[in-house]
Coordinates of C-alpha atoms in Angstrom, one line a residue:
M1 CA 97.0 127.6 43.6
R2 CA 95.0 125.5 46.1
G3 CA 91.8 127.0 47.4
L4 CA 88.1 126.6 47.4
T5 CA 86.0 127.1 44.3
L6 CA 82.4 127.9 45.2
H7 CA 79.7 127.6 42.5
L8 CA 76.6 129.7 43.4
V9 CA 73.8 128.1 41.5
R10 CA 70.3 129.5 41.1
H11 CA 67.5 127.0 41.1
A12 CA 66.2 125.9 37.7
S13 CA 63.0 127.0 36.0
H14 CA 59.5 126.7 37.3
D15 CA 56.1 127.8 36.0
L16 CA 55.7 130.9 38.2
L17 CA 58.9 132.5 37.0
G18 CA 58.4 136.1 35.9
R19 CA 54.7 136.0 36.9
V20 CA 54.4 135.3 40.6
L21 CA 56.7 136.0 43.6
A22 CA 57.2 132.5 44.8
G23 CA 59.1 133.4 48.0
R24 CA 59.1 130.6 50.5
S25 CA 56.5 128.4 48.9
D26 CA 57.1 124.9 47.5
V27 CA 57.1 125.3 43.8
P28 CA 58.2 122.3 41.7
L29 CA 60.4 122.6 38.7
N30 CA 58.7 122.4 35.3
A31 CA 59.9 120.2 32.4
K32 CA 62.4 122.9 31.4
G33 CA 63.7 123.2 34.9
L34 CA 64.2 119.4 35.3
R35 CA 66.2 119.4 32.1
E36 CA 68.3 122.3 33.3
A37 CA 69.0 120.5 36.6
E38 CA 70.3 117.5 34.6
L39 CA 72.5 119.7 32.4
L40 CA 73.9 121.2 35.6
A41 CA 74.7 117.7 36.8
D42 CA 76.5 117.1 33.6
V43 CA 78.7 120.1 34.3
F44 CA 79.5 119.2 37.8
V45 CA 80.1 115.5 37.3
R46 CA 83.3 116.5 35.5
Q47 CA 84.6 118.2 38.6
Q48 CA 85.6 116.8 42.0
V49 CA 82.7 118.3 43.9
S50 CA 83.1 117.7 47.6
A51 CA 79.8 119.3 48.9
V52 CA 76.4 120.2 47.5
I53 CA 74.4 122.5 49.8
S54 CA 70.9 123.7 49.1
S55 CA 68.2 126.1 50.2
P56 CA 65.3 124.2 51.8
Q57 CA 62.9 125.3 49.1
L58 CA 61.6 122.5 46.8
R59 CA 62.8 124.2 43.6
A60 CA 66.3 124.4 45.0
R61 CA 66.3 120.9 46.4
A62 CA 65.1 119.5 43.0
T63 CA 68.0 121.4 41.4
A64 CA 70.6 120.1 43.9
K65 CA 69.5 116.5 43.9
P66 CA 70.6 115.4 40.4
I67 CA 73.9 117.3 40.9
A68 CA 74.7 115.5 44.2
S69 CA 73.5 112.2 42.8
R70 CA 75.7 112.4 39.7
C71 CA 78.7 113.4 41.9
G72 CA 78.1 110.5 44.2
I73 CA 77.5 112.5 47.4
P74 CA 74.5 113.5 49.5
F75 CA 73.3 117.0 49.4
Q76 CA 72.7 119.1 52.6
L77 CA 70.0 121.6 53.4
N78 CA 70.9 124.9 55.0
P79 CA 68.4 127.5 56.0
G80 CA 71.0 130.2 55.5
L81 CA 70.6 129.8 51.8
D82 CA 66.8 130.1 51.9
E83 CA 64.9 132.5 49.8
I84 CA 64.1 135.9 51.3
N85 CA 61.0 135.8 53.5
F86 CA 58.8 138.1 51.4
G87 CA 56.0 138.0 54.0
A88 CA 52.7 139.5 52.7
W89 CA 54.1 139.7 49.2
T90 CA 54.6 136.0 48.9
G91 CA 52.3 134.6 46.2
M92 CA 51.4 137.9 44.6
T93 CA 51.7 138.5 40.9
F94 CA 54.3 140.9 39.7
D95 CA 51.6 142.9 38.1
D96 CA 49.9 143.5 41.5
L97 CA 53.3 144.1 43.1
G98 CA 54.1 146.8 40.6
R99 CA 51.2 148.8 42.0
D100 CA 52.5 148.6 45.5
P101 CA 54.6 151.6 46.5
G102 CA 56.4 149.5 49.1
W103 CA 57.5 147.1 46.4
Q104 CA 58.8 150.0 44.3
V105 CA 60.9 151.2 47.2
F106 CA 62.2 147.6 47.8
N107 CA 63.5 147.5 44.2
T108 CA 65.2 150.9 44.3
A109 CA 66.5 151.1 47.9
R110 CA 67.1 147.5 49.0
S111 CA 69.3 148.6 51.9
L112 CA 66.5 150.6 53.5
A113 CA 63.2 149.0 52.4
A114 CA 61.0 147.0 54.8
V115 CA 59.1 143.9 53.7
P116 CA 55.6 143.7 55.2
G117 CA 55.7 140.8 57.6
G118 CA 58.9 139.5 56.2
E119 CA 62.7 139.9 56.1
T120 CA 64.8 142.9 55.2
M121 CA 67.3 142.5 52.4
L122 CA 70.1 143.5 54.9
A123 CA 69.0 140.6 57.2
A124 CA 68.9 138.2 54.3
Q125 CA 72.3 139.2 53.1
A126 CA 73.8 138.9 56.7
R127 CA 72.6 135.4 57.2
A128 CA 73.6 134.3 53.7
I129 CA 77.1 135.7 54.1
A130 CA 77.5 134.2 57.6
T131 CA 76.5 130.8 56.1
V132 CA 79.0 131.0 53.2
Q133 CA 81.8 132.1 55.6
R134 CA 81.0 129.3 58.1
I135 CA 80.8 126.5 55.5
C136 CA 83.9 127.7 53.6
E137 CA 85.9 127.6 56.8
Q138 CA 84.9 124.0 57.3
L139 CA 85.9 123.1 53.7
P140 CA 89.1 125.1 53.0
G141 CA 89.8 123.5 49.6
G142 CA 88.1 121.7 46.7
V143 CA 84.9 122.4 44.8
M144 CA 81.5 123.3 46.5
V145 CA 78.1 123.9 45.0
M146 CA 75.5 126.0 46.8
V147 CA 72.0 126.1 45.3
S148 CA 70.0 129.1 46.2
H149 CA 67.9 132.0 44.9
A150 CA 68.6 135.0 42.6
D151 CA 68.5 137.7 45.3
I152 CA 70.4 135.7 47.8
I153 CA 73.1 135.0 45.2
K154 CA 73.2 138.7 44.2
A155 CA 73.5 139.7 47.9
I156 CA 76.5 137.3 48.4
L157 CA 78.2 138.6 45.2
L158 CA 77.6 142.3 46.1
H159 CA 79.2 141.7 49.5
I160 CA 82.2 140.0 48.0
L161 CA 82.6 142.8 45.4
G162 CA 82.2 145.5 48.0
M163 CA 79.1 146.9 46.3
P164 CA 76.0 148.3 48.1
L165 CA 72.7 146.3 48.1
D166 CA 71.1 149.2 46.1
M167 CA 73.2 148.0 43.1
M168 CA 71.4 144.7 43.1
R169 CA 69.4 145.3 39.9
R170 CA 72.7 145.7 38.0
L171 CA 73.3 142.0 38.4
E172 CA 71.4 139.3 36.4
I173 CA 71.2 135.8 37.9
A174 CA 69.2 133.6 35.5
P175 CA 67.5 130.3 36.4
A176 CA 70.1 127.4 36.5
S177 CA 73.0 129.8 36.1
R178 CA 76.3 129.5 37.9
S179 CA 78.4 132.2 39.5
V180 CA 81.9 131.3 40.6
V181 CA 83.9 132.6 43.6
F182 CA 87.5 131.4 44.4
F183 CA 88.6 131.5 48.0
T184 CA 92.3 131.2 49.0
G185 CA 94.5 132.5 51.9
G186 CA 91.7 134.6 53.5
D187 CA 90.9 136.3 50.2
C188 CA 88.4 135.7 47.5
V189 CA 87.9 136.5 43.8
V190 CA 84.7 136.5 41.7
R191 CA 85.6 134.6 38.6
A192 CA 82.3 134.5 36.8
I193 CA 78.7 135.7 37.2
N194 CA 75.6 134.2 35.6
I195 CA 77.1 131.5 33.5
P196 CA 74.1 130.0 31.6
V197 CA 73.4 126.3 31.4
T198 CA 73.3 125.1 27.8
E199 CA 72.5 122.0 25.8
P200 CA 75.6 120.1 24.7

């Protein structure tokens, strides 16, 4: 059946993972992340990828670049795939955030919580979904790779699955993982979530 296969790829590993909320700050990939990006490129070079689209953040661009290079196509930046604007929380350690009541609310009631000086989860989901819909309409068939961030990918998947944002913590999206959605005839199916990248 002809349709569009969309791979939602989380950026590869960096040194702040699990320690600091990077948000919209330029964080480079570490050695592990650079290797993960190359392994992802190995996966996609075997497919006929027609487009690679990335969040503007450095860690996403550094993940997208080897994929696009190995596939022989340029990659495009799209702000619709950008990380959530975490406002005042950007750059804080998760230990410090754990003592912030607002952060606790954000992680239990994503659909209602406000981000100090930043973007709500609902707003982030809306612009991510609008971006996916617009791009998928422009490329009705083939294989597409979108490189983004864990919460953005979760928000897209929850929308497609018809699940509320407050279920976000039930999904795991690991660094350099792939989630696959198939679009055809105005419908879509989630085929896989959180496929890990592995050494051959």
